[in-house]
Tab-separated table of C-alpha atoms in Angstrom:
chain	number	residue	atom	x	y	z
R	222	MET	CA	-20.509	53.343	-54.457
R	223	THR	CA	-20.571	52.877	-50.918
R	224	ASP	CA	-17.023	53.308	-49.746
R	225	PRO	CA	-15.097	49.904	-48.422
R	226	GLY	CA	-14.138	50.267	-44.757
R	227	HIS	CA	-17.103	52.539	-43.695
R	228	ALA	CA	-20.317	50.945	-44.220
R	229	ARG	CA	-21.258	47.732	-42.032
R	230	PRO	CA	-24.679	45.792	-42.822
R	231	ALA	CA	-26.879	44.633	-40.832
R	232	VAL	CA	-27.339	40.997	-40.582
R	233	ASP	CA	-30.052	39.686	-42.830
R	234	PRO	CA	-31.382	36.646	-40.930
R	235	HIS	CA	-33.670	35.705	-43.752
R	236	VAL	CA	-30.748	34.443	-45.927
R	237	VAL	CA	-28.628	32.552	-43.482
R	238	PRO	CA	-28.200	32.185	-39.512
R	239	ALA	CA	-26.608	35.185	-38.123
R	240	PRO	CA	-23.416	33.428	-37.013
R	241	TRP	CA	-22.874	32.413	-40.848
R	242	VAL	CA	-22.726	36.038	-41.819
R	243	THR	CA	-19.544	37.793	-42.037
R	244	THR	CA	-18.471	41.349	-43.081
R	245	THR	CA	-15.539	42.441	-45.701
R	246	ASP	CA	-14.465	45.495	-47.649
R	247	VAL	CA	-13.867	43.332	-50.650
R	248	VAL	CA	-15.254	39.851	-52.186
R	249	LEU	CA	-13.181	38.659	-55.287
R	250	VAL	CA	-15.455	35.462	-56.704
R	251	GLY	CA	-13.205	33.149	-58.473
R	252	GLY	CA	-9.549	31.700	-57.709
R	253	GLY	CA	-8.247	32.653	-60.897
R	254	ILE	CA	-5.668	35.280	-62.075
R	255	MET	CA	-7.947	38.119	-62.537
R	256	SER	CA	-8.839	37.837	-58.956
R	257	ALA	CA	-5.335	37.440	-57.977
R	258	THR	CA	-4.305	40.419	-59.932
R	259	LEU	CA	-7.222	42.871	-58.490
R	260	GLY	CA	-6.431	41.631	-55.185
R	261	THR	CA	-2.943	42.256	-55.445
R	262	LEU	CA	-3.616	45.649	-56.553
R	263	LEU	CA	-6.014	46.571	-53.892
R	264	SER	CA	-3.701	45.050	-51.570
R	265	GLU	CA	-0.791	47.694	-52.261
R	266	LEU	CA	-3.219	50.525	-53.001
R	267	GLN	CA	-5.618	50.076	-49.541
R	268	PRO	CA	-3.806	47.659	-47.436
R	269	ASN	CA	-6.276	48.306	-44.677
R	270	TRP	CA	-8.959	46.995	-46.484
R	271	SER	CA	-10.130	43.390	-45.723
R	272	ILE	CA	-10.548	40.883	-48.877
R	273	THR	CA	-12.530	37.682	-48.758
R	274	VAL	CA	-12.115	35.199	-51.988
R	275	LEU	CA	-14.599	32.974	-52.954
R	276	GLU	CA	-13.492	29.731	-54.905
R	277	SER	CA	-16.170	26.974	-55.968
R	278	LEU	CA	-13.130	24.265	-56.407
R	279	ASP	CA	-11.115	22.686	-53.843
R	280	SER	CA	-8.096	24.676	-55.115
R	281	ILE	CA	-7.220	27.654	-57.164
R	282	ALA	CA	-6.298	28.241	-60.679
R	283	GLN	CA	-8.392	25.237	-61.993
R	284	GLU	CA	-10.205	26.921	-64.794
R	285	SER	CA	-8.957	29.169	-67.399
R	286	SER	CA	-5.842	30.279	-65.665
R	287	ASP	CA	-4.525	26.519	-65.597
R	288	ALA	CA	-1.524	25.919	-67.950
R	289	TRP	CA	-3.186	22.857	-69.483
R	290	ASN	CA	-6.361	25.048	-70.210
R	291	ASN	CA	-5.159	28.137	-71.826
R	292	ALA	CA	-5.416	28.571	-75.743
R	293	GLY	CA	-2.413	30.475	-75.490
R	294	THR	CA	-0.125	31.926	-73.128
R	295	GLY	CA	2.051	35.287	-72.941
R	296	HIS	CA	-0.088	37.058	-75.613
R	297	ALA	CA	1.860	40.220	-76.848
R	298	ALA	CA	0.619	40.017	-80.363
R	299	LEU	CA	4.104	38.859	-81.366
R	300	CYS	CA	2.772	36.165	-83.220
R	301	GLU	CA	-1.039	35.887	-83.112
R	302	LEU	CA	-2.035	36.982	-86.803
R	303	ASN	CA	-5.823	37.352	-85.480
R	304	TYR	CA	-4.665	40.826	-84.224
R	305	THR	CA	-3.482	41.956	-87.536
R	306	PRO	CA	-6.161	41.585	-90.087
R	307	GLN	CA	-5.689	42.759	-93.701
R	308	ARG	CA	-7.874	45.533	-95.107
R	309	PRO	CA	-9.853	45.111	-98.226
R	310	ASP	CA	-7.215	47.457	-99.666
R	311	GLY	CA	-4.549	45.012	-98.800
R	312	SER	CA	-3.017	46.789	-96.168
R	313	ILE	CA	-2.631	45.755	-92.469
R	314	ASP	CA	-4.329	47.147	-89.739
R	315	VAL	CA	-2.057	46.977	-86.472
R	316	SER	CA	-4.040	48.825	-84.371
R	317	LYS	CA	-4.990	46.054	-82.040
R	318	ALA	CA	-1.461	44.230	-81.965
R	319	LEU	CA	-0.071	47.602	-80.918
R	320	GLN	CA	-2.800	47.572	-78.175
R	321	VAL	CA	-2.446	43.844	-76.925
R	322	ASN	CA	1.457	44.629	-76.717
R	323	GLU	CA	1.240	47.886	-74.523
R	324	TRP	CA	-1.140	45.775	-72.440
R	325	PHE	CA	1.258	42.738	-71.782
R	326	GLN	CA	3.860	45.337	-71.253
R	327	LEU	CA	1.806	46.619	-68.136
R	328	SER	CA	1.969	42.931	-66.706
R	329	ARG	CA	5.252	42.801	-67.162
R	330	GLN	CA	6.125	45.600	-65.269
R	331	LEU	CA	3.656	44.691	-62.472
R	332	TRP	CA	5.300	41.550	-62.024
R	333	SER	CA	8.540	43.227	-61.891
R	334	SER	CA	7.798	45.375	-59.316
R	335	LEU	CA	6.503	42.721	-57.298
R	336	VAL	CA	9.901	40.714	-57.549
R	337	ASP	CA	11.546	43.809	-56.639
R	338	SER	CA	9.681	44.186	-53.305
R	339	GLY	CA	9.698	40.520	-52.726
R	340	ARG	CA	6.146	39.701	-52.870
R	341	LEU	CA	7.243	37.432	-55.900
R	342	ALA	CA	10.189	35.231	-55.139
R	343	ASP	CA	11.329	33.337	-58.144
R	344	PRO	CA	10.135	34.713	-61.441
R	345	GLY	CA	11.409	31.500	-63.024
R	346	GLN	CA	8.540	29.691	-61.594
R	347	PHE	CA	6.020	31.149	-63.793
R	348	LEU	CA	7.909	32.957	-66.609
R	349	ARG	CA	10.225	31.731	-69.502
R	350	PRO	CA	12.120	33.377	-72.362
R	351	ILE	CA	10.703	31.798	-75.725
R	352	PRO	CA	10.729	32.973	-79.035
R	353	HIS	CA	7.539	33.794	-80.601
R	354	LEU	CA	6.878	32.964	-84.591
R	355	SER	CA	4.083	33.240	-86.943
R	356	LEU	CA	4.101	30.899	-89.799
R	357	VAL	CA	2.191	30.894	-93.274
R	358	PHE	CA	1.783	28.976	-96.407
R	359	GLY	CA	1.347	29.416	-99.804
R	360	ASP	CA	-0.817	32.679	-100.798
R	361	ASP	CA	-0.321	34.069	-97.238
R	362	VAL	CA	3.347	34.620	-97.703
R	363	ASP	CA	2.534	38.036	-98.933
R	364	TYR	CA	-0.012	39.084	-96.205
R	365	LEU	CA	3.103	37.989	-93.677
R	366	ARG	CA	5.482	40.151	-95.538
R	367	LYS	CA	3.090	42.861	-95.102
R	368	ARG	CA	2.245	42.523	-91.619
R	369	HIS	CA	5.999	42.316	-90.899
R	370	GLU	CA	6.444	45.763	-92.817
R	371	ALA	CA	3.670	47.141	-90.942
R	372	LEU	CA	5.081	46.266	-87.350
R	373	ALA	CA	8.554	46.566	-87.891
R	374	PRO	CA	8.926	50.181	-87.483
R	375	HIS	CA	7.068	50.272	-84.139
R	376	PRO	CA	9.361	50.151	-81.109
R	377	LEU	CA	7.082	47.483	-79.424
R	378	PHE	CA	8.287	45.368	-82.046
R	379	GLN	CA	11.769	46.316	-82.963
R	380	GLY	CA	13.937	43.448	-83.898
R	381	MET	CA	11.293	41.080	-85.540
R	382	GLU	CA	12.771	39.269	-88.377
R	383	PHE	CA	11.211	37.700	-91.602
R	384	SER	CA	12.301	34.767	-93.930
R	385	THR	CA	11.370	32.866	-96.535
R	386	ASP	CA	14.782	31.253	-96.862
R	387	PRO	CA	14.045	27.450	-95.689
R	388	SER	CA	17.750	27.088	-94.164
R	389	THR	CA	16.978	30.172	-91.817
R	390	LEU	CA	13.483	28.627	-90.869
R	391	ALA	CA	14.925	25.071	-90.345
R	392	ASP	CA	17.266	27.143	-87.742
R	393	TRP	CA	13.979	28.545	-86.266
R	394	MET	CA	12.085	25.793	-86.021
R	395	PRO	CA	13.441	22.673	-86.931
R	396	LEU	CA	10.705	20.376	-86.321
R	397	VAL	CA	8.397	22.522	-88.362
R	398	MET	CA	10.452	22.605	-91.316
R	399	LYS	CA	11.817	18.621	-91.249
R	400	GLY	CA	10.331	16.659	-93.813
R	401	ARG	CA	8.684	19.671	-95.783
R	402	ASP	CA	8.210	19.746	-99.212
R	403	PRO	CA	11.069	22.192	-99.925
R	404	GLY	CA	9.431	23.627	-103.069
R	405	ALA	CA	6.158	24.881	-101.315
R	406	PRO	CA	6.148	28.550	-100.294
R	407	VAL	CA	6.563	28.861	-96.616
R	408	ALA	CA	7.344	31.955	-94.714
R	409	ALA	CA	7.926	33.001	-90.792
R	410	THR	CA	8.224	35.990	-88.612
R	411	ARG	CA	10.561	35.571	-85.466
R	412	ALA	CA	10.409	37.864	-82.264
R	413	GLU	CA	13.258	36.578	-79.780
R	414	GLY	CA	11.826	38.867	-76.834
R	415	GLY	CA	8.832	36.548	-76.355
R	416	THR	CA	7.810	34.584	-73.370
R	417	ASP	CA	6.117	31.518	-72.048
R	418	VAL	CA	4.229	32.426	-68.905
R	419	ASN	CA	2.365	29.917	-66.732
R	420	PHE	CA	-0.482	31.379	-65.285
R	421	GLY	CA	-1.806	29.073	-63.192
R	422	GLN	CA	1.451	29.053	-61.228
R	423	LEU	CA	1.707	32.729	-61.119
R	424	THR	CA	-2.004	32.830	-59.745
R	425	ARG	CA	-0.903	30.459	-56.811
R	426	LEU	CA	2.029	32.783	-55.949
R	427	LEU	CA	-0.023	35.697	-56.179
R	428	PHE	CA	-2.583	34.032	-53.481
R	429	ASP	CA	0.150	32.709	-51.457
R	430	GLU	CA	1.108	36.187	-50.859
R	431	LEU	CA	-1.991	37.553	-50.566
R	432	THR	CA	-3.372	35.073	-47.789
R	433	ALA	CA	0.074	35.847	-45.784
R	434	ARG	CA	-1.073	39.590	-46.126
R	435	GLY	CA	-4.555	38.584	-44.424
R	436	THR	CA	-6.889	37.611	-47.521
R	437	ASP	CA	-9.529	35.031	-46.230
R	438	LEU	CA	-9.432	32.465	-49.277
R	439	ARG	CA	-12.277	30.191	-49.110
R	440	LEU	CA	-12.211	27.085	-51.222
R	441	GLY	CA	-15.082	25.009	-52.004
R	442	GLN	CA	-17.605	27.688	-51.968
R	443	ARG	CA	-19.961	27.861	-54.648
R	444	VAL	CA	-21.749	31.330	-55.059
R	445	THR	CA	-25.256	30.843	-55.829
R	446	GLU	CA	-26.771	34.157	-55.387
R	447	LEU	CA	-26.043	37.856	-55.128
R	448	ARG	CA	-28.582	40.387	-53.277
R	449	ARG	CA	-28.582	43.954	-52.000
R	450	LEU	CA	-28.675	44.164	-48.317
R	451	GLU	CA	-30.820	46.924	-46.806
R	452	ASN	CA	-27.844	49.203	-46.211
R	453	GLY	CA	-26.974	49.099	-49.846
R	454	ASN	CA	-24.121	46.537	-49.361
R	455	TRP	CA	-24.045	43.158	-51.280
R	456	GLY	CA	-24.716	40.018	-49.969
R	457	VAL	CA	-22.947	37.066	-51.353
R	458	LEU	CA	-24.605	33.951	-50.824
R	459	ALA	CA	-22.643	31.081	-51.020
R	460	GLU	CA	-22.626	27.016	-50.570
R	461	ASP	CA	-20.332	24.953	-49.009
R	462	THR	CA	-19.696	22.193	-51.801
R	463	ARG	CA	-18.864	19.469	-49.137
R	464	THR	CA	-21.449	20.210	-46.642
R	465	GLY	CA	-24.119	22.323	-48.279
R	466	ARG	CA	-23.852	24.904	-45.467
R	467	LYS	CA	-24.996	28.266	-46.709
R	468	THR	CA	-23.000	31.394	-45.638
R	469	LEU	CA	-23.393	35.000	-46.476
R	470	VAL	CA	-20.482	37.444	-46.873
R	471	SER	CA	-21.323	41.150	-47.124
R	472	ALA	CA	-19.565	43.959	-48.702
R	473	PRO	CA	-19.807	46.943	-50.647
R	474	PHE	CA	-17.631	45.984	-53.370
R	475	VAL	CA	-17.865	42.617	-55.332
R	476	PHE	CA	-15.763	41.841	-58.442
R	477	LEU	CA	-17.093	38.768	-60.368
R	478	GLY	CA	-13.552	37.152	-61.675
R	479	SER	CA	-14.711	33.351	-62.287
R	480	GLY	CA	-14.446	33.286	-66.046
R	481	GLY	CA	-17.557	31.843	-67.796
R	482	GLY	CA	-19.136	31.528	-64.530
R	483	ALA	CA	-19.197	35.317	-64.074
R	484	LEU	CA	-22.298	35.696	-66.413
R	485	PRO	CA	-25.090	33.933	-64.663
R	486	LEU	CA	-23.892	35.670	-61.409
R	487	LEU	CA	-24.214	39.070	-63.022
R	488	GLN	CA	-27.237	38.344	-64.082
R	489	SER	CA	-28.277	37.111	-60.400
R	490	SER	CA	-27.277	40.824	-59.304
R	491	GLY	CA	-30.225	42.258	-61.272
R	492	ILE	CA	-28.510	45.577	-62.267
R	493	PRO	CA	-29.519	47.078	-65.440
R	494	GLU	CA	-26.258	46.938	-66.983
R	495	ALA	CA	-26.252	43.215	-67.061
R	496	ARG	CA	-29.584	43.418	-69.412
R	497	GLY	CA	-29.074	42.027	-73.121
R	498	PHE	CA	-25.854	40.317	-72.296
R	499	GLY	CA	-25.457	36.670	-73.442
R	500	GLY	CA	-22.514	34.047	-73.564
R	501	PHE	CA	-21.702	31.752	-76.277
R	502	PRO	CA	-19.405	28.498	-74.927
R	503	VAL	CA	-16.520	27.274	-76.872
R	504	SER	CA	-14.893	24.221	-75.607
R	505	GLY	CA	-11.269	23.237	-76.923
R	506	GLN	CA	-8.516	20.297	-77.160
R	507	PHE	CA	-5.078	19.891	-77.562
R	508	LEU	CA	-2.865	17.293	-78.826
R	509	ARG	CA	0.167	16.773	-76.280
R	510	CYS	CA	3.460	15.429	-77.300
R	511	THR	CA	4.309	12.326	-75.424
R	512	ASP	CA	8.036	11.834	-76.697
R	513	PRO	CA	10.680	13.851	-74.893
R	514	ALA	CA	13.128	13.351	-77.659
R	515	ILE	CA	10.558	15.318	-80.442
R	516	ILE	CA	9.941	18.053	-77.637
R	517	GLU	CA	13.564	18.514	-77.132
R	518	GLN	CA	13.499	19.732	-81.015
R	519	HIS	CA	11.048	22.470	-80.843
R	520	HIS	CA	11.740	25.543	-78.743
R	521	ALA	CA	9.147	28.153	-79.831
R	522	LYS	CA	5.417	29.431	-80.031
R	523	VAL	CA	4.409	29.189	-83.509
R	524	TYR	CA	1.357	30.332	-84.423
R	525	GLY	CA	-0.487	30.110	-87.818
R	526	LYS	CA	-3.958	31.623	-89.452
R	527	ALA	CA	-7.409	30.709	-88.140
R	528	ALA	CA	-9.418	28.813	-90.445
R	529	VAL	CA	-12.762	30.597	-91.704
R	530	GLY	CA	-15.195	31.167	-89.080
R	531	ALA	CA	-13.169	30.069	-86.316
R	532	PRO	CA	-12.649	32.090	-83.280
R	533	PRO	CA	-9.462	33.760	-82.260
R	534	MET	CA	-8.933	31.196	-79.625
R	535	SER	CA	-8.603	28.421	-82.432
R	536	VAL	CA	-5.719	30.106	-83.934
R	537	PRO	CA	-3.708	26.619	-84.798
R	538	HIS	CA	-0.286	26.822	-82.777
R	539	LEU	CA	2.448	24.500	-82.059
R	540	ASP	CA	3.295	25.563	-78.437
R	541	THR	CA	6.440	24.944	-76.111
R	542	ARG	CA	5.581	25.425	-72.468
R	543	TRP	CA	6.699	25.000	-69.166
R	544	VAL	CA	4.321	23.136	-66.701
R	545	ASP	CA	5.719	22.047	-63.347
R	546	GLY	CA	9.164	23.105	-64.208
R	547	ALA	CA	9.511	20.943	-67.205
R	548	PRO	CA	9.262	21.544	-70.934
R	549	SER	CA	5.834	20.392	-72.973
R	550	LEU	CA	4.846	20.776	-76.364
R	551	LEU	CA	0.852	21.047	-77.491
R	552	PHE	CA	-0.576	21.330	-80.924
R	553	GLY	CA	-4.049	23.049	-81.251
R	554	PRO	CA	-6.517	23.959	-80.383
R	555	TYR	CA	-9.276	21.992	-81.762
R	556	ALA	CA	-12.472	23.929	-81.204
R	557	GLY	CA	-15.636	22.001	-80.008
R	558	PHE	CA	-18.944	23.108	-78.473
R	559	SER	CA	-20.212	22.262	-74.967
R	560	PRO	CA	-23.086	23.844	-73.430
R	561	LYS	CA	-21.054	24.322	-69.711
R	562	PHE	CA	-19.825	27.609	-68.844
R	563	LEU	CA	-16.658	26.388	-66.971
R	564	LYS	CA	-14.714	23.089	-67.752
R	565	ASN	CA	-16.268	21.865	-64.089
R	566	GLY	CA	-19.568	23.241	-65.094
R	567	SER	CA	-23.207	21.890	-65.899
R	568	ILE	CA	-24.598	21.146	-69.168
R	569	PHE	CA	-27.332	23.398	-67.989
R	570	ASP	CA	-25.176	26.742	-67.851
R	571	LEU	CA	-26.188	27.749	-71.488
R	572	PRO	CA	-30.098	27.267	-71.444
R	573	ALA	CA	-30.109	28.752	-67.659
R	574	SER	CA	-28.774	31.738	-68.978
R	575	VAL	CA	-31.223	32.722	-71.315
R	576	ARG	CA	-33.461	35.629	-70.330
R	577	GLY	CA	-36.112	37.401	-72.261
R	578	ASN	CA	-33.647	40.621	-72.492
R	579	ASN	CA	-30.693	38.465	-74.014
R	580	LEU	CA	-33.124	36.067	-76.124
R	581	ALA	CA	-33.219	38.316	-78.946
R	582	PRO	CA	-29.483	38.936	-79.019
R	583	MET	CA	-28.629	35.280	-78.832
R	584	LEU	CA	-31.124	34.457	-81.769
R	585	ASP	CA	-29.273	37.182	-83.956
R	586	VAL	CA	-25.967	35.674	-83.259
R	587	ALA	CA	-27.155	32.396	-84.229
R	588	ARG	CA	-28.846	33.521	-87.359
R	589	GLY	CA	-25.472	35.902	-88.145
R	590	ASN	CA	-22.504	33.380	-87.572
R	591	LEU	CA	-23.319	30.418	-89.839
R	592	ASP	CA	-19.581	30.071	-90.782
R	593	LEU	CA	-18.682	29.782	-86.961
R	594	ILE	CA	-21.307	27.066	-86.490
R	595	LYS	CA	-20.333	25.355	-89.557
R	596	TYR	CA	-16.747	25.306	-88.285
R	597	LEU	CA	-17.577	24.108	-84.751
R	598	VAL	CA	-19.856	21.227	-86.107
R	599	GLY	CA	-16.859	20.495	-88.320
R	600	GLU	CA	-14.563	20.437	-85.323
R	601	VAL	CA	-17.086	18.173	-83.146
R	602	ALA	CA	-17.355	15.815	-85.978
R	603	GLN	CA	-13.322	15.468	-86.881
R	604	THR	CA	-11.898	12.186	-86.372
R	605	SER	CA	-8.459	11.162	-85.169
R	606	SER	CA	-6.920	11.300	-88.464
R	607	GLY	CA	-8.471	14.537	-89.327
R	608	ARG	CA	-6.779	16.260	-86.129
R	609	LEU	CA	-3.196	14.569	-87.353
R	610	GLY	CA	-3.861	15.972	-90.601
R	611	ALA	CA	-3.881	19.159	-89.410
R	612	LEU	CA	-1.044	18.677	-86.892
R	613	ARG	CA	1.335	17.466	-90.068
R	614	GLU	CA	0.762	20.929	-91.325
R	615	PHE	CA	2.707	22.534	-88.484
R	616	VAL	CA	4.948	18.992	-88.153
R	617	PRO	CA	5.210	16.956	-91.463
R	618	THR	CA	6.614	13.825	-89.500
R	619	ALA	CA	4.029	13.660	-86.732
R	620	GLN	CA	3.130	10.023	-85.978
R	621	SER	CA	-0.100	9.639	-83.955
R	622	GLY	CA	1.425	7.218	-81.315
R	623	ASP	CA	3.831	10.033	-80.115
R	624	TRP	CA	0.724	12.864	-79.319
R	625	GLU	CA	-2.258	12.469	-76.947
R	626	LEU	CA	-5.445	14.112	-76.820
R	627	ILE	CA	-6.496	16.532	-73.880
R	628	THR	CA	-9.186	18.689	-73.040
R	629	ALA	CA	-8.721	22.158	-72.542
R	630	GLY	CA	-10.630	24.796	-70.523
R	631	GLN	CA	-14.235	26.267	-71.658
R	632	ARG	CA	-14.289	29.748	-73.048
R	633	VAL	CA	-17.592	31.956	-73.324
R	634	GLN	CA	-17.577	34.640	-75.986
R	635	ILE	CA	-19.796	37.444	-75.073
R	636	ILE	CA	-23.049	38.335	-76.893
R	637	LYS	CA	-24.608	41.729	-76.709
R	638	LYS	CA	-26.541	44.493	-78.647
R	639	GLY	CA	-24.478	46.119	-81.189
R	640	ALA	CA	-25.100	49.658	-82.313
R	641	ASP	CA	-27.681	48.581	-84.689
R	642	GLY	CA	-29.726	46.900	-81.989
R	643	LYS	CA	-29.124	43.531	-83.224
R	644	GLY	CA	-26.910	40.727	-81.270
R	645	THR	CA	-23.324	40.460	-81.779
R	646	LEU	CA	-20.444	38.155	-81.090
R	647	GLN	CA	-17.625	39.741	-79.288
R	648	PHE	CA	-14.218	38.027	-79.379
R	649	GLY	CA	-12.450	40.046	-76.804
R	650	THR	CA	-13.037	40.955	-72.952
R	651	GLU	CA	-15.547	43.278	-71.540
R	652	VAL	CA	-16.027	44.615	-67.937
R	653	VAL	CA	-19.580	45.101	-67.004
R	654	SER	CA	-20.193	47.575	-63.711
R	655	ALA	CA	-22.721	49.189	-61.895
R	656	ALA	CA	-23.437	52.702	-62.212
R	657	ASP	CA	-22.341	53.021	-58.546
R	658	GLY	CA	-19.365	51.048	-58.889
R	659	SER	CA	-20.386	48.552	-56.252
R	660	ILE	CA	-20.074	45.478	-58.536
R	661	ALA	CA	-18.077	44.202	-61.598
R	662	ALA	CA	-17.931	41.519	-63.758
R	663	LEU	CA	-15.392	40.535	-66.525
R	664	LEU	CA	-16.827	38.564	-69.550
R	665	GLY	CA	-15.115	37.153	-72.303
R	666	ALA	CA	-11.821	35.361	-73.496
R	667	SER	CA	-8.856	36.286	-75.491
R	668	PRO	CA	-6.640	37.876	-75.008
R	669	GLY	CA	-7.546	37.257	-71.502
R	670	ALA	CA	-4.674	36.531	-68.719
R	671	SER	CA	-2.040	38.641	-70.705
R	672	SER	CA	-4.164	41.599	-70.185
R	673	ALA	CA	-4.951	40.915	-66.596
R	674	VAL	CA	-3.194	44.152	-65.177
R	675	ASP	CA	-4.892	46.425	-68.026
R	676	ILE	CA	-8.244	44.925	-67.511
R	677	MET	CA	-8.072	45.431	-63.128
R	678	PHE	CA	-7.144	49.064	-64.251
R	679	THR	CA	-10.306	49.338	-66.087
R	680	VAL	CA	-12.469	47.818	-62.873
R	681	LEU	CA	-10.309	50.459	-60.657
R	682	ARG	CA	-11.381	53.318	-62.947
R	683	ARG	CA	-14.689	52.430	-63.064
R	684	CYS	CA	-15.633	51.264	-59.453
R	685	PHE	CA	-13.308	53.718	-57.565
R	686	PRO	CA	-13.095	57.042	-59.626
R	687	GLY	CA	-13.013	59.305	-56.453
R	688	ARG	CA	-9.908	57.232	-55.446
R	689	MET	CA	-7.953	57.315	-58.500
R	690	ASP	CA	-5.976	60.595	-57.827
R	691	ALA	CA	-4.669	59.543	-54.745
R	692	TRP	CA	-3.834	55.952	-55.952
R	693	THR	CA	-1.827	57.376	-59.236
R	694	SER	CA	1.342	57.728	-57.399
R	695	ARG	CA	1.668	54.265	-56.053
R	696	LEU	CA	0.159	52.728	-59.341
R	697	THR	CA	2.890	54.636	-61.616
R	698	GLU	CA	5.206	53.044	-58.917
R	699	LEU	CA	3.880	49.604	-59.677
R	700	VAL	CA	3.414	50.190	-63.126
R	701	PRO	CA	5.794	52.925	-64.477
R	702	SER	CA	3.844	53.245	-67.825
R	703	PHE	CA	0.533	53.694	-66.431
R	704	GLY	CA	-1.051	56.273	-68.311
R	705	ARG	CA	1.412	56.586	-70.785
R	706	THR	CA	2.094	54.632	-74.366
R	707	LEU	CA	5.223	52.967	-74.552
R	708	ASP	CA	5.015	52.824	-78.409
R	709	ASP	CA	5.367	56.657	-78.475
R	710	ASP	CA	8.171	56.783	-76.194
R	711	PRO	CA	11.281	54.430	-77.372
R	712	LYS	CA	13.595	55.638	-74.847
R	713	LEU	CA	11.205	54.807	-72.031
R	714	LEU	CA	10.206	51.279	-73.387
R	715	ALA	CA	13.904	50.599	-73.846
R	716	GLU	CA	14.582	51.531	-70.198
R	717	LEU	CA	11.689	49.572	-68.679
R	718	THR	CA	12.318	46.499	-71.038
R	719	ASP	CA	15.592	46.167	-69.951
R	720	TRP	CA	14.696	46.577	-66.028
R	721	SER	CA	11.921	43.932	-66.680
R	722	ASP	CA	14.442	41.749	-68.229
R	723	ARG	CA	16.748	42.057	-65.381
R	724	THR	CA	14.356	41.668	-62.568
R	725	LEU	CA	12.224	38.799	-64.356
R	726	GLN	CA	15.751	36.980	-65.151
R	727	LEU	CA	14.915	36.860	-68.727
R	728	ARG	CA	17.691	36.311	-70.851
R	729	SER	CA	18.250	35.371	-74.546
R	730	ALA	CA	16.188	32.438	-75.830
R	731	GLN	CA	19.217	31.142	-77.569
R	732	THR	CA	20.725	30.841	-73.696
R	733	VAL	CA	18.041	28.455	-72.633
R	734	ALA	CA	17.437	26.398	-75.853
């Protein structure tokens, strides 16, 4: 790619008047956790580079990074059963769980380093200790036992407990066990080392520090087009959502971290690597508890098994979260369908994303995912009594008057061509970048924010390969396990966990219950 800090583009007078053209080294599109994380890393690695952030809304972290819009927070695969599928022979595949946990450890380490250096002042504003539990019923008890047996030997999952004893389960999750049929088979695992992460607040803190260091954060700037300028740099065309005035920001490197909004912008860039990609939007809703007395009875993240055909983000969970310094309790999500790619997007987002090069893969996905479509239709048609019935599987004593329905964020699942040439629906995240490394976009959803640091490492490797050797020393200072596998090094894992726990002020969940 053209190296930031060297090439300076000539003004393109055909786009906007010259006074409204600015030049920067890096443009980050989107004011969420992904842009905040990449901006933080680049500011540490190249403090002389200028960074401009373009966010379409009037404040940052209002889409998928917002605490009320996340399907889950603090993903470490401690309790999310979709990361440990059962093989046809009955054994449990834990490879994805190990990977996701490793990714979350990288995030913890970066946050710890930022706290140590004073760039993040009070980790309690965005991070809290909370047990992570998996909960199953009936025939799934055997599955959970096998899962525990498969994970327990791994250092990353050391200390995870399994139980079918009603009294033990009542101690772990009293609200879940209260009023339950004592004869019904129930099992759970508990990992006390889990956390709740308010990624919206973390994003705001990171941007506060970035702007204090000179990052140009521009709110109310909707990016409408990307185009190559004559010198090879990118011209990022943005429109002020209040005045309609158009500006052009020119930079040798652009990152599209705008959630579902990244796909149409990636298509606008015209890079060949974007061909064939499509998006399948899925919306969500939660039931939020309104009774403080009920909220006080639950202190855990309790995850169950997803329904057949449900996307991973729709794994049901009863979730304690801290928002604005106070505990809250949510259950869901209830999946739905909307053609919008962002919560604040347009109903024309999905049809506008259809191109000649992605139509066939999108049709393949429609034909090959009838279970998913059937599931979404059922969710959209679900009545309030149906939602209450789903809640009562987790909280038998739940009353409708104690819960309110809220709308969560939008997720856009990736559609791409598989190895067989047919379109496939991907439920993870994927970095799509130009061959010259001048532009990168993040597509997809789960595990999302929790793996932001690892995803941004991928962006750095893809887009700045010539700088990685020079950056490795600083990256290892920021994230000590960079380039290493903690599950293979129990001693290093123990040292870093102790450091991270102390630095991030994480205590035993028992002391804050």
